[in-house]
């Protein structure tokens, strides 16, 4: 096996151990020296220690919390004792995590919220909009979240409905399209969508990327029948591509030479490059992105510990830990120091011109009103995507 492939597969092994979907070394502890650059651990890695499961209790009224989030967003020390900001939360606040459920995909998240009630939930744009509309979450009081104003206003507005704040922005990222320059030449995004040796993120929101690549949509999340049809026509040029949910599939695909193109985040591009794979980015005037926010359950009997949690995950220290661990950018720009500095630089935190080109996802049809035409609902997007995937 050549050096390039060995490096890339080592990255994949590290990601499997982390269990977060991110390919990274464990973040340093709070007392460690800042580490602004990314590094790759190539040594053999042991099996992860199972995440401790606290004893469940019936309600939060006795000082406990039930949390639903993505892997890596609320680490309990199960992967590495150095990555344990949940334990620190318990020690400093006196609140105990009675249940911590972590999932990999948005689809898993949407399923879990129908199965039980949680006190706090991490949600992306589609699920957040659905939960707000269904009144499964309640408005938050920004006055009770001490660092709320430190969160980017653009992100706060994404979960504000009728003047009420429903979300506490946490982490965000955006997409790029890359190609293996040792195998193919550059060109345009049309190559990505036409090739069977390409990997696209497995979500209906990828339709927005196709709409941008097609060039006919001014607002990629506000598509009428004609615009959606054009985006789907581009996607249907080749259905034999890879549809990825776990980023490890990207690493393995490029390592084995099975992939020439992919839709990735800048973090995974950097890791592939660091592994010796010469991926380059297609120039694109606009990109799609998303923000994950914390929401407060609608039926929490006592919100004391829930608000302590929202304060905790809003603060720079917690966002710094999470950003460095999962390879995303923090919503609180004050977190852009030490171990999170590399992620902030990678995603352009504090660079308005760079972020102005990012179309952050909303639940289609976005802000499209009746006077703008018949914009299609996300359910239509999901149906078209599922038909594409068959």
Tab-separated table of C-alpha atoms in Angstrom:
chain	number	residue	atom	x	y	z
A	1	UNK	CA	0.000	0.000	0.000
A	2	UNK	CA	1.526	3.371	-0.979
A	3	UNK	CA	2.291	6.181	1.451
A	4	UNK	CA	-0.671	8.307	0.367
A	5	UNK	CA	-3.141	5.507	0.950
A	6	UNK	CA	-1.579	4.580	4.295
A	7	UNK	CA	-1.907	8.142	5.553
A	8	UNK	CA	-5.500	8.493	4.442
A	9	UNK	CA	-6.617	5.191	5.886
A	10	UNK	CA	-4.930	6.126	9.161
A	11	UNK	CA	-7.087	9.229	9.179
A	12	UNK	CA	-10.165	7.106	8.718
A	13	UNK	CA	-9.162	4.855	11.609
A	14	UNK	CA	-8.706	7.882	13.858
A	15	UNK	CA	-12.192	9.090	12.926
A	16	UNK	CA	-13.732	5.730	13.746
A	17	UNK	CA	-12.164	5.849	17.176
A	18	UNK	CA	-13.375	9.392	17.777
A	19	UNK	CA	-16.892	8.336	16.852
A	20	UNK	CA	-17.791	11.918	15.966
A	21	UNK	CA	-17.661	11.903	12.218
A	22	UNK	CA	-14.646	14.179	12.505
A	23	UNK	CA	-11.134	13.054	11.701
A	24	UNK	CA	-8.956	14.748	14.293
A	25	UNK	CA	-6.756	14.318	17.297
A	26	UNK	CA	-8.497	14.682	20.654
A	27	UNK	CA	-8.691	18.334	21.630
A	28	UNK	CA	-6.244	19.381	24.351
A	29	UNK	CA	-7.462	19.847	27.879
A	30	UNK	CA	-8.221	23.305	29.184
A	31	UNK	CA	-4.738	23.524	30.700
A	32	UNK	CA	-2.889	22.504	27.534
A	33	UNK	CA	-0.968	24.956	25.388
A	34	UNK	CA	-2.951	26.295	22.393
A	35	UNK	CA	-2.420	24.312	19.225
A	36	UNK	CA	-3.414	26.422	16.216
A	37	UNK	CA	-2.498	23.905	13.511
A	38	UNK	CA	-4.098	20.623	12.522
A	39	UNK	CA	-2.179	17.424	13.118
A	40	UNK	CA	-2.773	13.839	12.074
A	41	UNK	CA	-2.250	10.897	14.412
A	42	UNK	CA	-0.895	7.950	12.442
A	43	UNK	CA	-0.102	5.576	15.274
A	44	UNK	CA	-2.297	2.642	16.124
A	45	UNK	CA	-5.322	3.668	18.136
A	46	UNK	CA	-7.028	1.648	20.852
A	47	UNK	CA	-10.694	0.888	20.985
A	48	UNK	CA	-12.658	3.752	22.490
A	49	UNK	CA	-13.888	3.539	26.045
A	50	UNK	CA	-17.704	3.530	26.028
A	51	UNK	CA	-19.220	6.864	26.970
A	52	UNK	CA	-20.402	6.766	30.581
A	53	UNK	CA	-24.159	6.500	30.835
A	54	UNK	CA	-25.537	8.414	33.827
A	55	UNK	CA	-28.366	6.925	35.821
A	56	UNK	CA	-31.621	8.135	34.217
A	57	UNK	CA	-34.233	9.978	36.223
A	58	UNK	CA	-37.837	10.766	35.459
A	59	UNK	CA	-37.735	14.550	35.141
A	60	UNK	CA	-35.435	17.517	35.274
A	61	UNK	CA	-37.070	18.914	38.387
A	62	UNK	CA	-34.467	17.145	40.551
A	63	UNK	CA	-31.547	18.840	38.783
A	64	UNK	CA	-31.015	16.523	35.818
A	65	UNK	CA	-30.976	16.950	32.055
A	66	UNK	CA	-31.858	14.783	29.073
A	67	UNK	CA	-29.907	15.804	25.986
A	68	UNK	CA	-30.135	14.873	22.304
A	69	UNK	CA	-27.256	16.007	20.123
A	70	UNK	CA	-24.788	15.011	17.416
A	71	UNK	CA	-21.722	12.903	18.110
A	72	UNK	CA	-18.891	15.036	19.361
A	73	UNK	CA	-21.082	17.982	20.327
A	74	UNK	CA	-21.261	17.063	24.034
A	75	UNK	CA	-18.282	14.906	24.962
A	76	UNK	CA	-18.317	12.968	28.232
A	77	UNK	CA	-14.761	11.651	28.239
A	78	UNK	CA	-15.675	8.328	26.627
A	79	UNK	CA	-13.324	8.795	23.683
A	80	UNK	CA	-10.579	10.628	25.556
A	81	UNK	CA	-10.405	11.840	29.166
A	82	UNK	CA	-9.083	15.136	27.768
A	83	UNK	CA	-12.368	15.689	25.924
A	84	UNK	CA	-14.945	15.987	28.675
A	85	UNK	CA	-16.722	19.310	28.848
A	86	UNK	CA	-19.947	17.609	29.967
A	87	UNK	CA	-18.265	16.403	33.144
A	88	UNK	CA	-17.001	19.899	33.837
A	89	UNK	CA	-20.528	21.225	33.343
A	90	UNK	CA	-21.843	18.847	35.993
A	91	UNK	CA	-19.121	19.786	38.469
A	92	UNK	CA	-19.531	23.530	38.034
A	93	UNK	CA	-23.330	23.772	37.850
A	94	UNK	CA	-24.525	20.937	40.083
A	95	UNK	CA	-26.814	19.700	37.293
A	96	UNK	CA	-26.502	16.065	36.278
A	97	UNK	CA	-26.829	14.664	32.763
A	98	UNK	CA	-29.399	11.913	33.194
A	99	UNK	CA	-29.401	10.967	29.521
A	100	UNK	CA	-27.054	11.900	26.681
A	101	UNK	CA	-28.135	10.525	23.300
A	102	UNK	CA	-25.821	11.237	20.359
A	103	UNK	CA	-26.633	10.542	16.707
A	104	UNK	CA	-24.720	10.763	13.424
A	105	UNK	CA	-27.254	12.169	10.956
A	106	UNK	CA	-30.134	14.631	10.770
A	107	UNK	CA	-32.444	11.768	9.862
A	108	UNK	CA	-31.564	9.926	13.075
A	109	UNK	CA	-32.102	13.136	14.994
A	110	UNK	CA	-35.569	13.628	13.516
A	111	UNK	CA	-36.501	10.051	14.442
A	112	UNK	CA	-35.265	10.338	18.029
A	113	UNK	CA	-37.319	13.442	18.815
A	114	UNK	CA	-40.472	11.486	18.000
A	115	UNK	CA	-39.562	8.706	20.422
A	116	UNK	CA	-39.083	10.588	23.679
A	117	UNK	CA	-38.967	14.054	25.213
A	118	UNK	CA	-35.648	15.822	25.685
A	119	UNK	CA	-34.807	18.929	27.671
A	120	UNK	CA	-32.344	20.343	25.146
A	121	UNK	CA	-31.839	19.329	21.513
A	122	UNK	CA	-29.288	20.194	18.845
A	123	UNK	CA	-30.992	20.840	15.515
A	124	UNK	CA	-30.056	21.965	12.042
A	125	UNK	CA	-32.240	24.292	9.959
A	126	UNK	CA	-34.844	21.793	8.755
A	127	UNK	CA	-35.462	20.037	12.064
A	128	UNK	CA	-35.403	23.320	13.992
A	129	UNK	CA	-38.096	24.769	11.741
A	130	UNK	CA	-40.214	21.617	12.071
A	131	UNK	CA	-39.926	21.538	15.867
A	132	UNK	CA	-40.803	25.217	16.155
A	133	UNK	CA	-43.814	24.839	13.874
A	134	UNK	CA	-45.002	21.766	15.798
A	135	UNK	CA	-44.520	23.568	19.139
A	136	UNK	CA	-42.230	20.797	20.342
A	137	UNK	CA	-39.761	23.428	21.514
A	138	UNK	CA	-40.355	26.657	23.410
A	139	UNK	CA	-38.927	30.151	22.968
A	140	UNK	CA	-35.832	30.913	24.986
A	141	UNK	CA	-35.310	34.060	27.034
A	142	UNK	CA	-32.067	35.617	25.731
A	143	UNK	CA	-31.760	37.551	28.983
A	144	UNK	CA	-31.161	34.235	30.748
A	145	UNK	CA	-28.313	33.291	28.377
A	146	UNK	CA	-25.384	35.426	29.469
A	147	UNK	CA	-23.289	35.268	26.281
A	148	UNK	CA	-26.195	35.273	23.833
A	149	UNK	CA	-25.181	38.639	22.338
A	150	UNK	CA	-21.713	37.258	21.595
A	151	UNK	CA	-23.256	34.851	19.080
A	152	UNK	CA	-23.283	36.031	15.467
A	153	UNK	CA	-26.475	37.992	14.818
A	154	UNK	CA	-26.906	36.335	11.440
A	155	UNK	CA	-27.077	32.957	13.132
A	156	UNK	CA	-29.370	34.127	15.925
A	157	UNK	CA	-31.849	35.395	13.341
A	158	UNK	CA	-32.075	31.935	11.746
A	159	UNK	CA	-34.031	30.542	14.697
A	160	UNK	CA	-36.001	33.697	15.500
A	161	UNK	CA	-39.688	33.399	14.629
A	162	UNK	CA	-42.203	36.220	15.050
A	163	UNK	CA	-39.714	38.090	17.182
A	164	UNK	CA	-39.131	35.149	19.526
A	165	UNK	CA	-35.745	33.460	19.867
A	166	UNK	CA	-35.884	29.663	19.752
A	167	UNK	CA	-32.274	28.676	19.250
A	168	UNK	CA	-28.802	29.158	20.690
A	169	UNK	CA	-26.376	28.886	17.736
A	170	UNK	CA	-23.518	26.481	18.422
A	171	UNK	CA	-21.475	25.279	15.432
A	172	UNK	CA	-21.555	25.945	11.701
A	173	UNK	CA	-19.838	24.967	8.466
A	174	UNK	CA	-20.157	25.261	4.711
A	175	UNK	CA	-19.497	23.086	1.674
A	176	UNK	CA	-16.841	23.046	-0.999
A	177	UNK	CA	-16.405	20.895	-4.084
A	178	UNK	CA	-12.977	19.332	-4.497
A	179	UNK	CA	-11.168	17.162	-7.032
A	180	UNK	CA	-8.081	14.946	-6.932
A	181	UNK	CA	-5.624	16.910	-9.062
A	182	UNK	CA	-3.406	13.859	-9.550
A	183	UNK	CA	-6.243	12.070	-11.359
A	184	UNK	CA	-8.330	14.741	-13.078
A	185	UNK	CA	-7.952	18.309	-14.216
A	186	UNK	CA	-9.996	21.195	-12.915
A	187	UNK	CA	-13.022	22.445	-14.774
A	188	UNK	CA	-16.489	23.204	-13.542
A	189	UNK	CA	-19.034	21.837	-11.122
A	190	UNK	CA	-20.823	20.171	-14.018
A	191	UNK	CA	-18.096	17.524	-13.902
A	192	UNK	CA	-18.874	16.794	-10.259
A	193	UNK	CA	-22.559	16.206	-10.903
A	194	UNK	CA	-21.956	14.188	-14.084
A	195	UNK	CA	-19.292	11.803	-12.805
A	196	UNK	CA	-19.958	8.403	-11.201
A	197	UNK	CA	-16.694	8.907	-9.280
A	198	UNK	CA	-18.080	11.760	-7.198
A	199	UNK	CA	-19.463	11.870	-3.662
A	200	UNK	CA	-22.340	14.127	-2.643
A	201	UNK	CA	-23.702	14.627	0.846
A	202	UNK	CA	-26.754	12.428	1.334
A	203	UNK	CA	-29.412	15.008	2.184
A	204	UNK	CA	-32.231	16.675	0.231
A	205	UNK	CA	-30.539	20.008	0.935
A	206	UNK	CA	-27.875	19.017	-1.611
A	207	UNK	CA	-30.501	20.006	-4.170
A	208	UNK	CA	-29.646	23.611	-3.229
A	209	UNK	CA	-26.034	22.974	-4.279
A	210	UNK	CA	-27.257	21.669	-7.618
A	211	UNK	CA	-29.437	24.768	-7.992
A	212	UNK	CA	-26.402	26.992	-7.443
A	213	UNK	CA	-24.299	24.930	-9.842
A	214	UNK	CA	-27.048	25.131	-12.453
A	215	UNK	CA	-26.923	28.903	-12.142
A	216	UNK	CA	-30.637	29.526	-12.575
A	217	UNK	CA	-31.606	30.029	-8.907
A	218	UNK	CA	-31.073	33.341	-7.124
A	219	UNK	CA	-32.241	31.843	-3.832
A	220	UNK	CA	-31.227	28.151	-3.641
A	221	UNK	CA	-33.788	27.334	-0.916
A	222	UNK	CA	-36.691	29.019	-2.713
A	223	UNK	CA	-37.286	26.880	-5.787
A	224	UNK	CA	-40.417	26.701	-7.898
A	225	UNK	CA	-41.214	23.666	-10.014
A	226	UNK	CA	-39.097	24.818	-12.941
A	227	UNK	CA	-36.031	25.631	-10.838
A	228	UNK	CA	-36.319	22.397	-8.862
A	229	UNK	CA	-36.651	20.493	-12.121
A	230	UNK	CA	-33.417	22.003	-13.459
A	231	UNK	CA	-31.552	21.149	-10.276
A	232	UNK	CA	-32.849	17.576	-10.346
A	233	UNK	CA	-31.926	17.219	-14.027
A	234	UNK	CA	-28.342	18.056	-13.103
A	235	UNK	CA	-28.386	15.515	-10.285
A	236	UNK	CA	-29.925	12.848	-12.523
A	237	UNK	CA	-27.101	13.003	-15.047
A	238	UNK	CA	-25.438	10.253	-13.087
A	239	UNK	CA	-27.116	8.415	-10.229
A	240	UNK	CA	-24.241	5.986	-9.687
A	241	UNK	CA	-22.208	8.419	-7.624
A	242	UNK	CA	-21.477	7.961	-3.901
A	243	UNK	CA	-23.887	9.524	-1.407
A	244	UNK	CA	-22.093	9.992	1.884
A	245	UNK	CA	-23.248	10.461	5.451
A	246	UNK	CA	-20.115	9.439	7.317
A	247	UNK	CA	-17.044	11.500	6.301
A	248	UNK	CA	-14.903	8.389	6.656
A	249	UNK	CA	-16.363	7.304	3.319
A	250	UNK	CA	-14.752	10.374	1.756
A	251	UNK	CA	-11.351	9.553	3.197
A	252	UNK	CA	-11.514	5.934	2.097
A	253	UNK	CA	-12.798	6.897	-1.345
A	254	UNK	CA	-9.908	9.231	-2.104
A	255	UNK	CA	-7.374	6.930	-0.437
A	256	UNK	CA	-8.329	3.974	-2.606
A	257	UNK	CA	-8.714	6.019	-5.781
A	258	UNK	CA	-12.444	5.334	-5.991
A	259	UNK	CA	-13.296	9.037	-5.886
A	260	UNK	CA	-12.212	11.889	-8.116
A	261	UNK	CA	-14.641	14.541	-6.853
A	262	UNK	CA	-16.532	15.272	-3.640
A	263	UNK	CA	-18.681	17.744	-1.765
A	264	UNK	CA	-16.871	18.345	1.538
A	265	UNK	CA	-16.360	20.899	4.280
A	266	UNK	CA	-13.065	22.848	4.319
A	267	UNK	CA	-11.978	20.806	7.328
A	268	UNK	CA	-12.040	17.518	5.429
A	269	UNK	CA	-10.320	19.114	2.470
A	270	UNK	CA	-7.475	20.138	4.775
A	271	UNK	CA	-7.215	16.667	6.271
A	272	UNK	CA	-7.115	15.029	2.853
A	273	UNK	CA	-4.386	17.437	1.789
A	274	UNK	CA	-2.509	16.805	5.016
A	275	UNK	CA	-2.659	13.090	4.276
A	276	UNK	CA	-0.861	13.659	0.986
A	277	UNK	CA	-3.886	13.587	-1.320
A	278	UNK	CA	-3.636	16.592	-3.677
A	279	UNK	CA	-7.259	17.695	-3.618
A	280	UNK	CA	-8.023	21.170	-4.929
A	281	UNK	CA	-11.145	23.275	-4.675
A	282	UNK	CA	-13.375	24.256	-7.572
A	283	UNK	CA	-13.864	28.025	-7.630
A	284	UNK	CA	-17.483	28.895	-6.879
A	285	UNK	CA	-19.058	32.321	-6.342
A	286	UNK	CA	-21.481	30.923	-3.758
A	287	UNK	CA	-21.605	27.980	-1.373
A	288	UNK	CA	-24.160	26.368	0.900
A	289	UNK	CA	-23.753	26.075	4.646
A	290	UNK	CA	-25.676	25.293	7.801
A	291	UNK	CA	-25.873	26.194	11.481
A	292	UNK	CA	-26.658	23.796	14.319
A	293	UNK	CA	-28.388	25.359	17.328
A	294	UNK	CA	-29.519	24.252	20.771
A	295	UNK	CA	-33.283	24.276	21.352
A	296	UNK	CA	-35.283	24.074	24.583
A	297	UNK	CA	-37.911	21.330	24.823
A	298	UNK	CA	-41.527	22.442	25.095
A	299	UNK	CA	-42.423	20.306	28.121
A	300	UNK	CA	-39.502	20.850	30.478
A	301	UNK	CA	-40.917	20.872	34.033
A	302	UNK	CA	-38.076	22.982	35.423
A	303	UNK	CA	-35.845	24.976	33.076
A	304	UNK	CA	-33.147	25.811	35.638
A	305	UNK	CA	-30.609	23.234	34.466
A	306	UNK	CA	-31.629	23.674	30.839
A	307	UNK	CA	-30.684	27.341	31.000
A	308	UNK	CA	-27.453	26.457	32.776
A	309	UNK	CA	-26.687	24.180	29.839
A	310	UNK	CA	-27.571	26.882	27.293
A	311	UNK	CA	-25.269	29.276	29.134
A	312	UNK	CA	-22.539	26.652	29.140
A	313	UNK	CA	-22.675	25.908	25.403
A	314	UNK	CA	-22.902	29.596	24.511
A	315	UNK	CA	-19.707	30.492	26.334
A	316	UNK	CA	-16.429	30.717	24.443
A	317	UNK	CA	-14.728	27.845	26.315
A	318	UNK	CA	-17.346	25.226	25.414
A	319	UNK	CA	-17.623	26.395	21.813
A	320	UNK	CA	-13.829	26.370	21.540
A	321	UNK	CA	-13.703	22.739	22.710
A	322	UNK	CA	-16.483	21.644	20.379
A	323	UNK	CA	-15.166	23.462	17.309
A	324	UNK	CA	-11.682	21.993	17.719
A	325	UNK	CA	-13.076	18.493	18.288
A	326	UNK	CA	-15.560	18.211	15.413
A	327	UNK	CA	-13.889	20.450	12.835
A	328	UNK	CA	-16.521	23.169	12.550
A	329	UNK	CA	-16.630	26.881	13.346
A	330	UNK	CA	-18.021	28.326	16.607
A	331	UNK	CA	-20.966	30.706	16.579
A	332	UNK	CA	-19.248	32.708	19.329
A	333	UNK	CA	-16.290	34.482	17.724
A	334	UNK	CA	-14.683	34.884	21.169
A	335	UNK	CA	-13.963	31.150	20.973
A	336	UNK	CA	-11.472	31.774	18.144
A	337	UNK	CA	-8.369	31.409	20.259
A	338	UNK	CA	-6.010	28.582	21.112
A	339	UNK	CA	-7.134	25.188	19.910
A	340	UNK	CA	-10.087	26.579	17.902
A	341	UNK	CA	-8.016	29.164	16.042
A	342	UNK	CA	-7.313	26.822	13.132
A	343	UNK	CA	-11.019	26.160	12.582
A	344	UNK	CA	-11.891	29.857	12.721
A	345	UNK	CA	-9.210	30.630	10.159
A	346	UNK	CA	-10.307	27.728	7.980
A	347	UNK	CA	-13.930	28.881	7.839
A	348	UNK	CA	-13.237	32.597	7.728
A	349	UNK	CA	-14.747	33.645	11.043
A	350	UNK	CA	-14.550	37.432	11.145
A	351	UNK	CA	-14.252	37.754	7.357
A	352	UNK	CA	-17.609	39.245	6.208
A	353	UNK	CA	-16.774	39.186	2.496
A	354	UNK	CA	-15.926	35.506	2.659
A	355	UNK	CA	-19.061	34.579	4.588
A	356	UNK	CA	-21.318	36.741	2.415
A	357	UNK	CA	-20.917	34.141	-0.326
A	358	UNK	CA	-22.362	31.402	1.905
A	359	UNK	CA	-26.076	30.665	1.552
A	360	UNK	CA	-26.935	29.251	4.962
A	361	UNK	CA	-29.654	26.633	4.845
A	362	UNK	CA	-33.232	27.231	5.866
A	363	UNK	CA	-36.116	24.830	5.632
A	364	UNK	CA	-37.449	25.197	2.085
A	365	UNK	CA	-39.349	27.175	0.905
A	366	UNK	CA	-37.367	29.696	2.950
A	367	UNK	CA	-38.864	33.171	2.891
A	368	UNK	CA	-40.707	32.699	-0.367
A	369	UNK	CA	-44.183	34.222	-0.178
A	370	UNK	CA	-47.242	33.678	-2.325
A	371	UNK	CA	-46.471	36.840	-4.289
A	372	UNK	CA	-43.114	35.339	-5.289
A	373	UNK	CA	-44.646	32.302	-6.945
A	374	UNK	CA	-45.192	28.705	-5.898
A	375	UNK	CA	-42.052	27.735	-4.033
A	376	UNK	CA	-41.979	24.038	-3.225
A	377	UNK	CA	-41.931	22.727	0.328
A	378	UNK	CA	-39.138	20.632	1.807
A	379	UNK	CA	-41.390	17.570	1.644
A	380	UNK	CA	-41.277	17.836	-2.145
A	381	UNK	CA	-37.493	18.146	-1.990
A	382	UNK	CA	-37.312	15.026	0.178
A	383	UNK	CA	-39.564	13.050	-2.182
A	384	UNK	CA	-37.455	14.036	-5.206
A	385	UNK	CA	-34.256	13.177	-3.368
A	386	UNK	CA	-35.550	9.781	-2.287
A	387	UNK	CA	-36.576	9.039	-5.861
A	388	UNK	CA	-33.070	9.983	-7.012
A	389	UNK	CA	-31.518	7.661	-4.463
A	390	UNK	CA	-33.547	4.606	-5.494
